[in-house]
Amino acid sequence: MFGYIIRRILAVIPVMTIVAIFVFLLLRLTPGDPAAIIAGDMATPAQLERIRTNLGLNDPLHEQFVTWIGLLLQGDFGTSLISNTPVSSMIGQRIWPTFNIAVLTILLSVLIAVPMGVLAAWRHRTWADYAVMAFSVLGFSIPVFVIGYIFIQVFSIELKWLPVQGYKAPSEGFWAFLSRAILPCLTLATIYVALIARMTRASMLEVLGEDYIRTARAKGVSEKIVLFRHALSNAAVPIMTIIGTGFALLIGGVVVTESVFNIPGIGRLTVDAVLARDYPVIQAMILLTSAIYVFINLVIDLSYTFFDPRIRY
């Protein structure tokens, strides 16, 4: 098990190195001049050349890359070309709304979806199973922005229970935060509940047909223990993978939902940077998103040691 953990951790290094090289070359070789963005349309060639020199854009690519990596390892993502603000500061301001929404969404999704999936597998080919599958298909089929606008219409405009848009940090009051987080979390959870419930059902159906489940039932073990202690624990690997991947996607920023509910998160920051060709911000966001995916996949891989005896021993 220890060797497996070390191998998985060491595998992160070449992956992130390749991502860093790709991001650096992609933005350096694409059309567009950062100096022209900074200087504006009325800049003279001399001004453009001076800006390129200050930014190091006239240096050879390998020197630019070494300098960029050195700053990156110190936590310096550069300065925004548009707002002249440190990129790390911009990310620090935007990541917490996205993180808080992502955590609440995943918690809500797991609490609803896993019991639904277990119920559907336990009552296979009954009305309960068909109802869960119908909800899963519906959750996948409706665009997320449509779900968001429906929730706004019902809970904010008609019933007037919740604010329409906006975000408040938990430090500004828990209810102020929760009242504005409920609708975006419910919107996103609709999709993730459908996905996790479907995967839970499929994994549980496979496990419930195993010999040890029939043996446990023959010994008189209660159905609750059979389902949640024996079956669910052995079906957890693919479920954990889906949950982890969904969480990584949420942390990476959900652009549509953040736009619908006016949440100042990572997704909107990325879109704004792309539209403005703010290269330092784009680089930082691609690297951050990649690092999140790699880290969460690493955590998922390491969690297999608790569920898969072939790795554990």
PDB file of C-alpha atoms in Angstrom:
ATOM      1  CA  MET A   1       0.000   0.000   0.000  1.00  0.00           C
ATOM      2  CA  PHE A   2       2.817   2.415   0.873  1.00  0.00           C
ATOM      3  CA  GLY A   3       4.459   1.834  -2.503  1.00  0.00           C
ATOM      4  CA  TYR A   4       1.176   2.525  -4.287  1.00  0.00           C
ATOM      5  CA  ILE A   5       0.756   5.826  -2.426  1.00  0.00           C
ATOM      6  CA  ILE A   6       4.301   6.956  -3.269  1.00  0.00           C
ATOM      7  CA  ARG A   7       3.860   6.068  -6.950  1.00  0.00           C
ATOM      8  CA  ARG A   8       0.610   8.015  -7.182  1.00  0.00           C
ATOM      9  CA  ILE A   9       2.137  11.087  -5.516  1.00  0.00           C
ATOM     10  CA  LEU A  10       5.226  11.018  -7.755  1.00  0.00           C
ATOM     11  CA  ALA A  11       3.008  10.723 -10.846  1.00  0.00           C
ATOM     12  CA  VAL A  12       1.672  14.216 -10.114  1.00  0.00           C
ATOM     13  CA  ILE A  13       5.025  15.853 -10.914  1.00  0.00           C
ATOM     14  CA  PRO A  14       5.298  14.980 -14.650  1.00  0.00           C
ATOM     15  CA  VAL A  15       1.584  15.669 -15.149  1.00  0.00           C
ATOM     16  CA  MET A  16       1.794  19.204 -13.769  1.00  0.00           C
ATOM     17  CA  THR A  17       5.063  19.805 -15.630  1.00  0.00           C
ATOM     18  CA  ILE A  18       3.418  18.925 -18.946  1.00  0.00           C
ATOM     19  CA  VAL A  19       0.422  21.121 -18.093  1.00  0.00           C
ATOM     20  CA  ALA A  20       2.722  24.064 -17.270  1.00  0.00           C
ATOM     21  CA  ILE A  21       4.635  23.708 -20.564  1.00  0.00           C
ATOM     22  CA  PHE A  22       1.396  23.411 -22.532  1.00  0.00           C
ATOM     23  CA  VAL A  23      -0.156  26.477 -20.906  1.00  0.00           C
ATOM     24  CA  PHE A  24       2.984  28.547 -21.402  1.00  0.00           C
ATOM     25  CA  LEU A  25       3.358  27.672 -25.086  1.00  0.00           C
ATOM     26  CA  LEU A  26      -0.355  27.892 -25.836  1.00  0.00           C
ATOM     27  CA  LEU A  27      -0.654  31.487 -24.710  1.00  0.00           C
ATOM     28  CA  ARG A  28       2.698  32.561 -26.136  1.00  0.00           C
ATOM     29  CA  LEU A  29       1.981  31.178 -29.595  1.00  0.00           C
ATOM     30  CA  THR A  30      -1.649  32.281 -29.952  1.00  0.00           C
ATOM     31  CA  PRO A  31      -2.475  35.530 -31.812  1.00  0.00           C
ATOM     32  CA  GLY A  32      -2.624  38.701 -29.755  1.00  0.00           C
ATOM     33  CA  ASP A  33      -0.052  41.038 -28.239  1.00  0.00           C
ATOM     34  CA  PRO A  34      -0.183  41.673 -24.469  1.00  0.00           C
ATOM     35  CA  ALA A  35       1.762  44.895 -24.990  1.00  0.00           C
ATOM     36  CA  ALA A  36      -0.932  46.208 -27.334  1.00  0.00           C
ATOM     37  CA  ILE A  37      -3.614  45.338 -24.770  1.00  0.00           C
ATOM     38  CA  ILE A  38      -1.802  47.269 -22.054  1.00  0.00           C
ATOM     39  CA  ALA A  39      -0.865  50.287 -24.174  1.00  0.00           C
ATOM     40  CA  GLY A  40      -4.148  50.653 -26.033  1.00  0.00           C
ATOM     41  CA  ASP A  41      -4.903  51.516 -29.647  1.00  0.00           C
ATOM     42  CA  MET A  42      -3.087  54.862 -29.637  1.00  0.00           C
ATOM     43  CA  ALA A  43       0.302  53.493 -28.550  1.00  0.00           C
ATOM     44  CA  THR A  44       3.375  54.172 -30.655  1.00  0.00           C
ATOM     45  CA  PRO A  45       5.755  51.387 -31.763  1.00  0.00           C
ATOM     46  CA  ALA A  46       8.360  52.694 -29.304  1.00  0.00           C
ATOM     47  CA  GLN A  47       5.894  52.398 -26.414  1.00  0.00           C
ATOM     48  CA  LEU A  48       4.928  48.883 -27.467  1.00  0.00           C
ATOM     49  CA  GLU A  49       8.573  47.858 -27.664  1.00  0.00           C
ATOM     50  CA  ARG A  50       9.280  49.284 -24.212  1.00  0.00           C
ATOM     51  CA  ILE A  51       6.342  47.369 -22.703  1.00  0.00           C
ATOM     52  CA  ARG A  52       7.441  44.120 -24.377  1.00  0.00           C
ATOM     53  CA  THR A  53      10.932  44.601 -22.933  1.00  0.00           C
ATOM     54  CA  ASN A  54       9.563  45.242 -19.440  1.00  0.00           C
ATOM     55  CA  LEU A  55       7.381  42.126 -19.677  1.00  0.00           C
ATOM     56  CA  GLY A  56      10.263  40.020 -20.977  1.00  0.00           C
ATOM     57  CA  LEU A  57       8.396  39.191 -24.176  1.00  0.00           C
ATOM     58  CA  ASN A  58      11.483  39.818 -26.294  1.00  0.00           C
ATOM     59  CA  ASP A  59      13.506  37.177 -24.441  1.00  0.00           C
ATOM     60  CA  PRO A  60      13.874  33.667 -25.909  1.00  0.00           C
ATOM     61  CA  LEU A  61      11.010  31.329 -25.057  1.00  0.00           C
ATOM     62  CA  HIS A  62      13.108  29.076 -22.821  1.00  0.00           C
ATOM     63  CA  GLU A  63      14.274  32.074 -20.758  1.00  0.00           C
ATOM     64  CA  GLN A  64      10.690  33.300 -20.437  1.00  0.00           C
ATOM     65  CA  PHE A  65       9.616  29.830 -19.302  1.00  0.00           C
ATOM     66  CA  VAL A  66      12.367  29.518 -16.667  1.00  0.00           C
ATOM     67  CA  THR A  67      11.547  32.982 -15.303  1.00  0.00           C
ATOM     68  CA  TRP A  68       7.824  32.192 -15.267  1.00  0.00           C
ATOM     69  CA  ILE A  69       8.299  28.867 -13.482  1.00  0.00           C
ATOM     70  CA  GLY A  70      10.579  30.492 -10.906  1.00  0.00           C
ATOM     71  CA  LEU A  71       7.948  33.094 -10.072  1.00  0.00           C
ATOM     72  CA  LEU A  72       5.239  30.432 -10.109  1.00  0.00           C
ATOM     73  CA  LEU A  73       7.051  28.336  -7.509  1.00  0.00           C
ATOM     74  CA  GLN A  74       7.131  31.415  -5.271  1.00  0.00           C
ATOM     75  CA  GLY A  75       3.350  31.778  -5.582  1.00  0.00           C
ATOM     76  CA  ASP A  76       3.638  34.744  -7.962  1.00  0.00           C
ATOM     77  CA  PHE A  77       1.164  34.341 -10.840  1.00  0.00           C
ATOM     78  CA  GLY A  78       1.989  37.751 -12.242  1.00  0.00           C
ATOM     79  CA  THR A  79      -0.119  40.881 -12.563  1.00  0.00           C
ATOM     80  CA  SER A  80      -3.344  41.328 -14.480  1.00  0.00           C
ATOM     81  CA  LEU A  81      -2.844  43.205 -17.732  1.00  0.00           C
ATOM     82  CA  ILE A  82      -6.251  44.848 -17.392  1.00  0.00           C
ATOM     83  CA  SER A  83      -6.639  45.782 -13.723  1.00  0.00           C
ATOM     84  CA  ASN A  84      -2.927  45.848 -12.789  1.00  0.00           C
ATOM     85  CA  THR A  85      -3.833  43.706  -9.749  1.00  0.00           C
ATOM     86  CA  PRO A  86      -1.799  40.691  -8.604  1.00  0.00           C
ATOM     87  CA  VAL A  87      -3.407  37.581 -10.045  1.00  0.00           C
ATOM     88  CA  SER A  88      -3.031  35.681  -6.779  1.00  0.00           C
ATOM     89  CA  SER A  89      -5.073  38.395  -5.059  1.00  0.00           C
ATOM     90  CA  MET A  90      -7.805  38.153  -7.709  1.00  0.00           C
ATOM     91  CA  ILE A  91      -7.974  34.369  -7.336  1.00  0.00           C
ATOM     92  CA  GLY A  92      -8.026  34.662  -3.543  1.00  0.00           C
ATOM     93  CA  GLN A  93     -11.068  36.928  -3.730  1.00  0.00           C
ATOM     94  CA  ARG A  94     -12.947  34.736  -6.216  1.00  0.00           C
ATOM     95  CA  ILE A  95     -12.191  31.214  -5.058  1.00  0.00           C
ATOM     96  CA  TRP A  96     -14.096  31.283  -1.770  1.00  0.00           C
ATOM     97  CA  PRO A  97     -17.567  31.866  -3.279  1.00  0.00           C
ATOM     98  CA  THR A  98     -16.927  29.017  -5.725  1.00  0.00           C
ATOM     99  CA  PHE A  99     -15.526  26.760  -2.992  1.00  0.00           C
ATOM    100  CA  ASN A 100     -18.425  27.379  -0.599  1.00  0.00           C
ATOM    101  CA  ILE A 101     -21.030  26.736  -3.302  1.00  0.00           C
ATOM    102  CA  ALA A 102     -19.170  23.591  -4.410  1.00  0.00           C
ATOM    103  CA  VAL A 103     -18.990  22.126  -0.891  1.00  0.00           C
ATOM    104  CA  LEU A 104     -22.678  22.744  -0.194  1.00  0.00           C
ATOM    105  CA  THR A 105     -23.659  21.344  -3.599  1.00  0.00           C
ATOM    106  CA  ILE A 106     -21.673  18.139  -3.172  1.00  0.00           C
ATOM    107  CA  LEU A 107     -22.919  17.599   0.396  1.00  0.00           C
ATOM    108  CA  LEU A 108     -26.516  18.116  -0.698  1.00  0.00           C
ATOM    109  CA  SER A 109     -26.061  15.885  -3.743  1.00  0.00           C
ATOM    110  CA  VAL A 110     -24.495  13.017  -1.783  1.00  0.00           C
ATOM    111  CA  LEU A 111     -27.092  13.148   1.001  1.00  0.00           C
ATOM    112  CA  ILE A 112     -29.897  12.900  -1.556  1.00  0.00           C
ATOM    113  CA  ALA A 113     -28.377  10.813  -4.359  1.00  0.00           C
ATOM    114  CA  VAL A 114     -26.771   7.935  -2.464  1.00  0.00           C
ATOM    115  CA  PRO A 115     -29.974   6.896  -0.620  1.00  0.00           C
ATOM    116  CA  MET A 116     -31.877   7.291  -3.888  1.00  0.00           C
ATOM    117  CA  GLY A 117     -29.429   5.033  -5.711  1.00  0.00           C
ATOM    118  CA  VAL A 118     -29.478   2.437  -2.926  1.00  0.00           C
ATOM    119  CA  LEU A 119     -33.288   2.466  -2.907  1.00  0.00           C
ATOM    120  CA  ALA A 120     -33.434   2.077  -6.692  1.00  0.00           C
ATOM    121  CA  ALA A 121     -31.064  -0.911  -6.606  1.00  0.00           C
ATOM    122  CA  TRP A 122     -32.812  -2.501  -3.639  1.00  0.00           C
ATOM    123  CA  ARG A 123     -36.221  -2.124  -5.294  1.00  0.00           C
ATOM    124  CA  HIS A 124     -34.974  -2.984  -8.757  1.00  0.00           C
ATOM    125  CA  ARG A 125     -37.675  -2.912 -11.461  1.00  0.00           C
ATOM    126  CA  THR A 126     -40.303  -1.437  -9.157  1.00  0.00           C
ATOM    127  CA  TRP A 127     -41.910   1.998  -9.139  1.00  0.00           C
ATOM    128  CA  ALA A 128     -39.117   3.334  -6.889  1.00  0.00           C
ATOM    129  CA  ASP A 129     -36.461   2.252  -9.381  1.00  0.00           C
ATOM    130  CA  TYR A 130     -38.364   3.726 -12.307  1.00  0.00           C
ATOM    131  CA  ALA A 131     -38.917   7.007 -10.444  1.00  0.00           C
ATOM    132  CA  VAL A 132     -35.197   7.393  -9.666  1.00  0.00           C
ATOM    133  CA  MET A 133     -34.236   6.599 -13.260  1.00  0.00           C
ATOM    134  CA  ALA A 134     -36.824   9.054 -14.584  1.00  0.00           C
ATOM    135  CA  PHE A 135     -35.429  11.789 -12.341  1.00  0.00           C
ATOM    136  CA  SER A 136     -31.896  10.961 -13.516  1.00  0.00           C
ATOM    137  CA  VAL A 137     -32.873  11.292 -17.164  1.00  0.00           C
ATOM    138  CA  LEU A 138     -34.723  14.537 -16.428  1.00  0.00           C
ATOM    139  CA  GLY A 139     -31.779  15.951 -14.480  1.00  0.00           C
ATOM    140  CA  PHE A 140     -29.431  15.277 -17.389  1.00  0.00           C
ATOM    141  CA  SER A 141     -31.814  16.590 -20.020  1.00  0.00           C
ATOM    142  CA  ILE A 142     -32.718  20.059 -18.726  1.00  0.00           C
ATOM    143  CA  PRO A 143     -30.025  22.748 -19.200  1.00  0.00           C
ATOM    144  CA  VAL A 144     -28.695  24.094 -15.936  1.00  0.00           C
ATOM    145  CA  PHE A 145     -29.617  27.713 -16.718  1.00  0.00           C
ATOM    146  CA  VAL A 146     -33.247  26.662 -17.302  1.00  0.00           C
ATOM    147  CA  ILE A 147     -33.322  24.967 -13.893  1.00  0.00           C
ATOM    148  CA  GLY A 148     -31.835  28.091 -12.338  1.00  0.00           C
ATOM    149  CA  TYR A 149     -34.412  30.409 -13.881  1.00  0.00           C
ATOM    150  CA  ILE A 150     -37.251  28.086 -12.840  1.00  0.00           C
ATOM    151  CA  PHE A 151     -36.041  28.141  -9.223  1.00  0.00           C
ATOM    152  CA  ILE A 152     -35.702  31.945  -9.341  1.00  0.00           C
ATOM    153  CA  GLN A 153     -39.231  32.288 -10.727  1.00  0.00           C
ATOM    154  CA  VAL A 154     -40.767  29.964  -8.132  1.00  0.00           C
ATOM    155  CA  PHE A 155     -38.837  30.657  -4.922  1.00  0.00           C
ATOM    156  CA  SER A 156     -37.745  34.268  -5.436  1.00  0.00           C
ATOM    157  CA  ILE A 157     -40.352  35.984  -7.597  1.00  0.00           C
ATOM    158  CA  GLU A 158     -43.555  34.054  -6.855  1.00  0.00           C
ATOM    159  CA  LEU A 159     -43.053  32.890  -3.252  1.00  0.00           C
ATOM    160  CA  LYS A 160     -40.518  35.591  -2.312  1.00  0.00           C
ATOM    161  CA  TRP A 161     -38.721  33.182   0.027  1.00  0.00           C
ATOM    162  CA  LEU A 162     -35.168  33.748  -1.204  1.00  0.00           C
ATOM    163  CA  PRO A 163     -33.119  36.520  -2.857  1.00  0.00           C
ATOM    164  CA  VAL A 164     -32.966  36.471  -6.636  1.00  0.00           C
ATOM    165  CA  GLN A 165     -29.208  36.833  -7.039  1.00  0.00           C
ATOM    166  CA  GLY A 166     -26.020  37.797  -5.258  1.00  0.00           C
ATOM    167  CA  TYR A 167     -23.577  36.317  -2.791  1.00  0.00           C
ATOM    168  CA  LYS A 168     -22.715  36.927   0.843  1.00  0.00           C
ATOM    169  CA  ALA A 169     -19.753  35.392   2.620  1.00  0.00           C
ATOM    170  CA  PRO A 170     -20.440  33.269   5.740  1.00  0.00           C
ATOM    171  CA  SER A 171     -18.607  35.907   7.779  1.00  0.00           C
ATOM    172  CA  GLU A 172     -21.379  38.387   6.920  1.00  0.00           C
ATOM    173  CA  GLY A 173     -23.977  36.177   8.607  1.00  0.00           C
ATOM    174  CA  PHE A 174     -24.839  32.519   8.144  1.00  0.00           C
ATOM    175  CA  TRP A 175     -28.433  33.084   7.044  1.00  0.00           C
ATOM    176  CA  ALA A 176     -27.386  35.856   4.637  1.00  0.00           C
ATOM    177  CA  PHE A 177     -24.926  33.382   3.114  1.00  0.00           C
ATOM    178  CA  LEU A 178     -27.280  30.395   3.125  1.00  0.00           C
ATOM    179  CA  SER A 179     -30.278  32.260   1.718  1.00  0.00           C
ATOM    180  CA  ARG A 180     -28.233  33.258  -1.328  1.00  0.00           C
ATOM    181  CA  ALA A 181     -26.506  29.893  -1.681  1.00  0.00           C
ATOM    182  CA  ILE A 182     -29.605  27.676  -1.589  1.00  0.00           C
ATOM    183  CA  LEU A 183     -30.821  28.337  -5.135  1.00  0.00           C
ATOM    184  CA  PRO A 184     -27.464  27.929  -6.936  1.00  0.00           C
ATOM    185  CA  CYS A 185     -26.756  24.819  -4.863  1.00  0.00           C
ATOM    186  CA  LEU A 186     -30.157  23.328  -5.687  1.00  0.00           C
ATOM    187  CA  THR A 187     -29.635  24.167  -9.360  1.00  0.00           C
ATOM    188  CA  LEU A 188     -26.276  22.422  -9.519  1.00  0.00           C
ATOM    189  CA  ALA A 189     -27.384  19.588  -7.240  1.00  0.00           C
ATOM    190  CA  THR A 190     -30.152  18.650  -9.664  1.00  0.00           C
ATOM    191  CA  ILE A 191     -27.537  17.520 -12.166  1.00  0.00           C
ATOM    192  CA  TYR A 192     -25.193  15.909  -9.647  1.00  0.00           C
ATOM    193  CA  VAL A 193     -27.983  14.076  -7.836  1.00  0.00           C
ATOM    194  CA  ALA A 194     -29.010  12.558 -11.163  1.00  0.00           C
ATOM    195  CA  LEU A 195     -25.421  11.530 -11.937  1.00  0.00           C
ATOM    196  CA  ILE A 196     -24.518  10.155  -8.496  1.00  0.00           C
ATOM    197  CA  ALA A 197     -27.846   8.355  -8.046  1.00  0.00           C
ATOM    198  CA  ARG A 198     -27.457   6.649 -11.411  1.00  0.00           C
ATOM    199  CA  MET A 199     -23.905   5.527 -10.621  1.00  0.00           C
ATOM    200  CA  THR A 200     -24.891   4.381  -7.112  1.00  0.00           C
ATOM    201  CA  ARG A 201     -27.731   2.303  -8.539  1.00  0.00           C
ATOM    202  CA  ALA A 202     -25.504   0.665 -11.154  1.00  0.00           C
ATOM    203  CA  SER A 203     -22.752  -0.153  -8.632  1.00  0.00           C
ATOM    204  CA  MET A 204     -25.200  -1.455  -6.043  1.00  0.00           C
ATOM    205  CA  LEU A 205     -26.947  -3.706  -8.581  1.00  0.00           C
ATOM    206  CA  GLU A 206     -23.620  -5.290  -9.432  1.00  0.00           C
ATOM    207  CA  VAL A 207     -22.678  -5.844  -5.780  1.00  0.00           C
ATOM    208  CA  LEU A 208     -26.111  -7.092  -4.674  1.00  0.00           C
ATOM    209  CA  GLY A 209     -25.723 -10.053  -7.017  1.00  0.00           C
ATOM    210  CA  GLU A 210     -22.535 -11.279  -5.320  1.00  0.00           C
ATOM    211  CA  ASP A 211     -22.376 -14.488  -3.284  1.00  0.00           C
ATOM    212  CA  TYR A 212     -21.377 -12.808  -0.021  1.00  0.00           C
ATOM    213  CA  ILE A 213     -24.547 -10.685  -0.098  1.00  0.00           C
ATOM    214  CA  ARG A 214     -26.693 -13.797  -0.486  1.00  0.00           C
ATOM    215  CA  THR A 215     -24.721 -15.430   2.337  1.00  0.00           C
ATOM    216  CA  ALA A 216     -25.285 -12.451   4.641  1.00  0.00           C
ATOM    217  CA  ARG A 217     -29.005 -12.559   3.937  1.00  0.00           C
ATOM    218  CA  ALA A 218     -29.099 -16.334   4.489  1.00  0.00           C
ATOM    219  CA  LYS A 219     -27.505 -15.807   7.911  1.00  0.00           C
ATOM    220  CA  GLY A 220     -30.331 -13.468   8.866  1.00  0.00           C
ATOM    221  CA  VAL A 221     -28.405 -10.203   8.748  1.00  0.00           C
ATOM    222  CA  SER A 222     -30.802  -7.259   8.649  1.00  0.00           C
ATOM    223  CA  GLU A 223     -31.422  -5.719   5.247  1.00  0.00           C
ATOM    224  CA  LYS A 224     -30.211  -2.322   6.445  1.00  0.00           C
ATOM    225  CA  ILE A 225     -26.805  -3.758   7.410  1.00  0.00           C
ATOM    226  CA  VAL A 226     -26.618  -5.736   4.171  1.00  0.00           C
ATOM    227  CA  LEU A 227     -27.297  -2.663   2.084  1.00  0.00           C
ATOM    228  CA  PHE A 228     -25.211  -0.017   3.821  1.00  0.00           C
ATOM    229  CA  ARG A 229     -22.403  -1.969   5.510  1.00  0.00           C
ATOM    230  CA  HIS A 230     -21.743  -4.819   3.082  1.00  0.00           C
ATOM    231  CA  ALA A 231     -23.062  -3.687  -0.303  1.00  0.00           C
ATOM    232  CA  LEU A 232     -22.513   0.075  -0.287  1.00  0.00           C
ATOM    233  CA  SER A 233     -18.964  -0.127   1.089  1.00  0.00           C
ATOM    234  CA  ASN A 234     -17.991  -2.511  -1.702  1.00  0.00           C
ATOM    235  CA  ALA A 235     -19.729  -0.382  -4.334  1.00  0.00           C
ATOM    236  CA  ALA A 236     -18.056   2.820  -3.124  1.00  0.00           C
ATOM    237  CA  VAL A 237     -15.107   3.030  -5.551  1.00  0.00           C
ATOM    238  CA  PRO A 238     -16.982   4.204  -8.685  1.00  0.00           C
ATOM    239  CA  ILE A 239     -19.269   6.359  -6.543  1.00  0.00           C
ATOM    240  CA  MET A 240     -16.263   8.080  -4.952  1.00  0.00           C
ATOM    241  CA  THR A 241     -14.804   8.670  -8.408  1.00  0.00           C
ATOM    242  CA  ILE A 242     -17.964  10.407  -9.629  1.00  0.00           C
ATOM    243  CA  ILE A 243     -18.233  12.511  -6.461  1.00  0.00           C
ATOM    244  CA  GLY A 244     -14.584  13.581  -6.677  1.00  0.00           C
ATOM    245  CA  THR A 245     -14.801  14.446 -10.363  1.00  0.00           C
ATOM    246  CA  GLY A 246     -17.962  16.460  -9.747  1.00  0.00           C
ATOM    247  CA  PHE A 247     -16.328  18.362  -6.908  1.00  0.00           C
ATOM    248  CA  ALA A 248     -13.308  19.178  -9.096  1.00  0.00           C
ATOM    249  CA  LEU A 249     -15.625  20.462 -11.816  1.00  0.00           C
ATOM    250  CA  LEU A 250     -17.453  22.672  -9.317  1.00  0.00           C
ATOM    251  CA  ILE A 251     -14.232  24.075  -7.846  1.00  0.00           C
ATOM    252  CA  GLY A 252     -13.022  24.813 -11.366  1.00  0.00           C
ATOM    253  CA  GLY A 253     -15.951  27.175 -11.679  1.00  0.00           C
ATOM    254  CA  VAL A 254     -19.423  26.700 -13.109  1.00  0.00           C
ATOM    255  CA  VAL A 255     -19.720  29.615 -15.492  1.00  0.00           C
ATOM    256  CA  VAL A 256     -23.422  29.424 -16.339  1.00  0.00           C
ATOM    257  CA  THR A 257     -24.651  29.089 -12.759  1.00  0.00           C
ATOM    258  CA  GLU A 258     -22.351  31.846 -11.514  1.00  0.00           C
ATOM    259  CA  SER A 259     -23.662  34.095 -14.275  1.00  0.00           C
ATOM    260  CA  VAL A 260     -27.339  33.318 -13.615  1.00  0.00           C
ATOM    261  CA  PHE A 261     -27.051  33.965  -9.877  1.00  0.00           C
ATOM    262  CA  ASN A 262     -24.443  36.753 -10.136  1.00  0.00           C
ATOM    263  CA  ILE A 263     -21.849  34.915  -8.046  1.00  0.00           C
ATOM    264  CA  PRO A 264     -18.339  36.438  -8.214  1.00  0.00           C
ATOM    265  CA  GLY A 265     -16.571  33.101  -8.578  1.00  0.00           C
ATOM    266  CA  ILE A 266     -13.745  31.450 -10.463  1.00  0.00           C
ATOM    267  CA  GLY A 267     -15.864  30.681 -13.525  1.00  0.00           C
ATOM    268  CA  ARG A 268     -16.770  34.296 -14.195  1.00  0.00           C
ATOM    269  CA  LEU A 269     -13.181  35.388 -13.580  1.00  0.00           C
ATOM    270  CA  THR A 270     -11.991  32.936 -16.233  1.00  0.00           C
ATOM    271  CA  VAL A 271     -14.530  34.102 -18.812  1.00  0.00           C
ATOM    272  CA  ASP A 272     -13.732  37.767 -18.183  1.00  0.00           C
ATOM    273  CA  ALA A 273     -10.010  37.069 -18.560  1.00  0.00           C
ATOM    274  CA  VAL A 274     -10.500  35.191 -21.840  1.00  0.00           C
ATOM    275  CA  LEU A 275     -12.667  37.960 -23.309  1.00  0.00           C
ATOM    276  CA  ALA A 276     -10.104  40.597 -22.294  1.00  0.00           C
ATOM    277  CA  ARG A 277      -7.097  38.448 -23.324  1.00  0.00           C
ATOM    278  CA  ASP A 278      -5.680  38.879 -19.832  1.00  0.00           C
ATOM    279  CA  TYR A 279      -2.904  36.312 -20.298  1.00  0.00           C
ATOM    280  CA  PRO A 280      -1.541  36.115 -16.723  1.00  0.00           C
ATOM    281  CA  VAL A 281      -5.037  35.457 -15.359  1.00  0.00           C
ATOM    282  CA  ILE A 282      -5.759  32.870 -18.059  1.00  0.00           C
ATOM    283  CA  GLN A 283      -2.502  31.062 -17.316  1.00  0.00           C
ATOM    284  CA  ALA A 284      -3.180  31.057 -13.597  1.00  0.00           C
ATOM    285  CA  MET A 285      -6.748  29.803 -14.012  1.00  0.00           C
ATOM    286  CA  ILE A 286      -5.754  26.933 -16.329  1.00  0.00           C
ATOM    287  CA  LEU A 287      -2.986  25.890 -13.950  1.00  0.00           C
ATOM    288  CA  LEU A 288      -5.259  26.192 -10.917  1.00  0.00           C
ATOM    289  CA  THR A 289      -8.026  24.152 -12.541  1.00  0.00           C
ATOM    290  CA  SER A 290      -5.540  21.488 -13.652  1.00  0.00           C
ATOM    291  CA  ALA A 291      -3.995  21.337 -10.184  1.00  0.00           C
ATOM    292  CA  ILE A 292      -7.445  20.929  -8.620  1.00  0.00           C
ATOM    293  CA  TYR A 293      -8.280  18.041 -10.952  1.00  0.00           C
ATOM    294  CA  VAL A 294      -4.910  16.355 -10.356  1.00  0.00           C
ATOM    295  CA  PHE A 295      -5.141  16.782  -6.574  1.00  0.00           C
ATOM    296  CA  ILE A 296      -8.705  15.480  -6.310  1.00  0.00           C
ATOM    297  CA  ASN A 297      -7.911  12.522  -8.550  1.00  0.00           C
ATOM    298  CA  LEU A 298      -4.920  11.824  -6.319  1.00  0.00           C
ATOM    299  CA  VAL A 299      -7.177  11.876  -3.250  1.00  0.00           C
ATOM    300  CA  ILE A 300      -9.609   9.517  -5.020  1.00  0.00           C
ATOM    301  CA  ASP A 301      -6.786   7.145  -5.961  1.00  0.00           C
ATOM    302  CA  LEU A 302      -5.485   7.145  -2.384  1.00  0.00           C
ATOM    303  CA  SER A 303      -8.995   6.529  -1.053  1.00  0.00           C
ATOM    304  CA  TYR A 304      -9.054   3.274  -3.029  1.00  0.00           C
ATOM    305  CA  THR A 305      -6.652   1.863  -0.440  1.00  0.00           C
ATOM    306  CA  PHE A 306      -9.515   1.901   2.073  1.00  0.00           C
ATOM    307  CA  PHE A 307     -11.994   0.118  -0.208  1.00  0.00           C
ATOM    308  CA  ASP A 308      -9.928  -2.188  -2.434  1.00  0.00           C
ATOM    309  CA  PRO A 309      -8.174  -5.008  -0.535  1.00  0.00           C
ATOM    310  CA  ARG A 310      -5.949  -5.729  -3.545  1.00  0.00           C
ATOM    311  CA  ILE A 311      -4.251  -2.359  -2.948  1.00  0.00           C
ATOM    312  CA  ARG A 312      -4.516  -2.371   0.828  1.00  0.00           C
ATOM    313  CA  TYR A 313      -2.525  -5.549   1.233  1.00  0.00           C
TER     314      TYR A 313
END
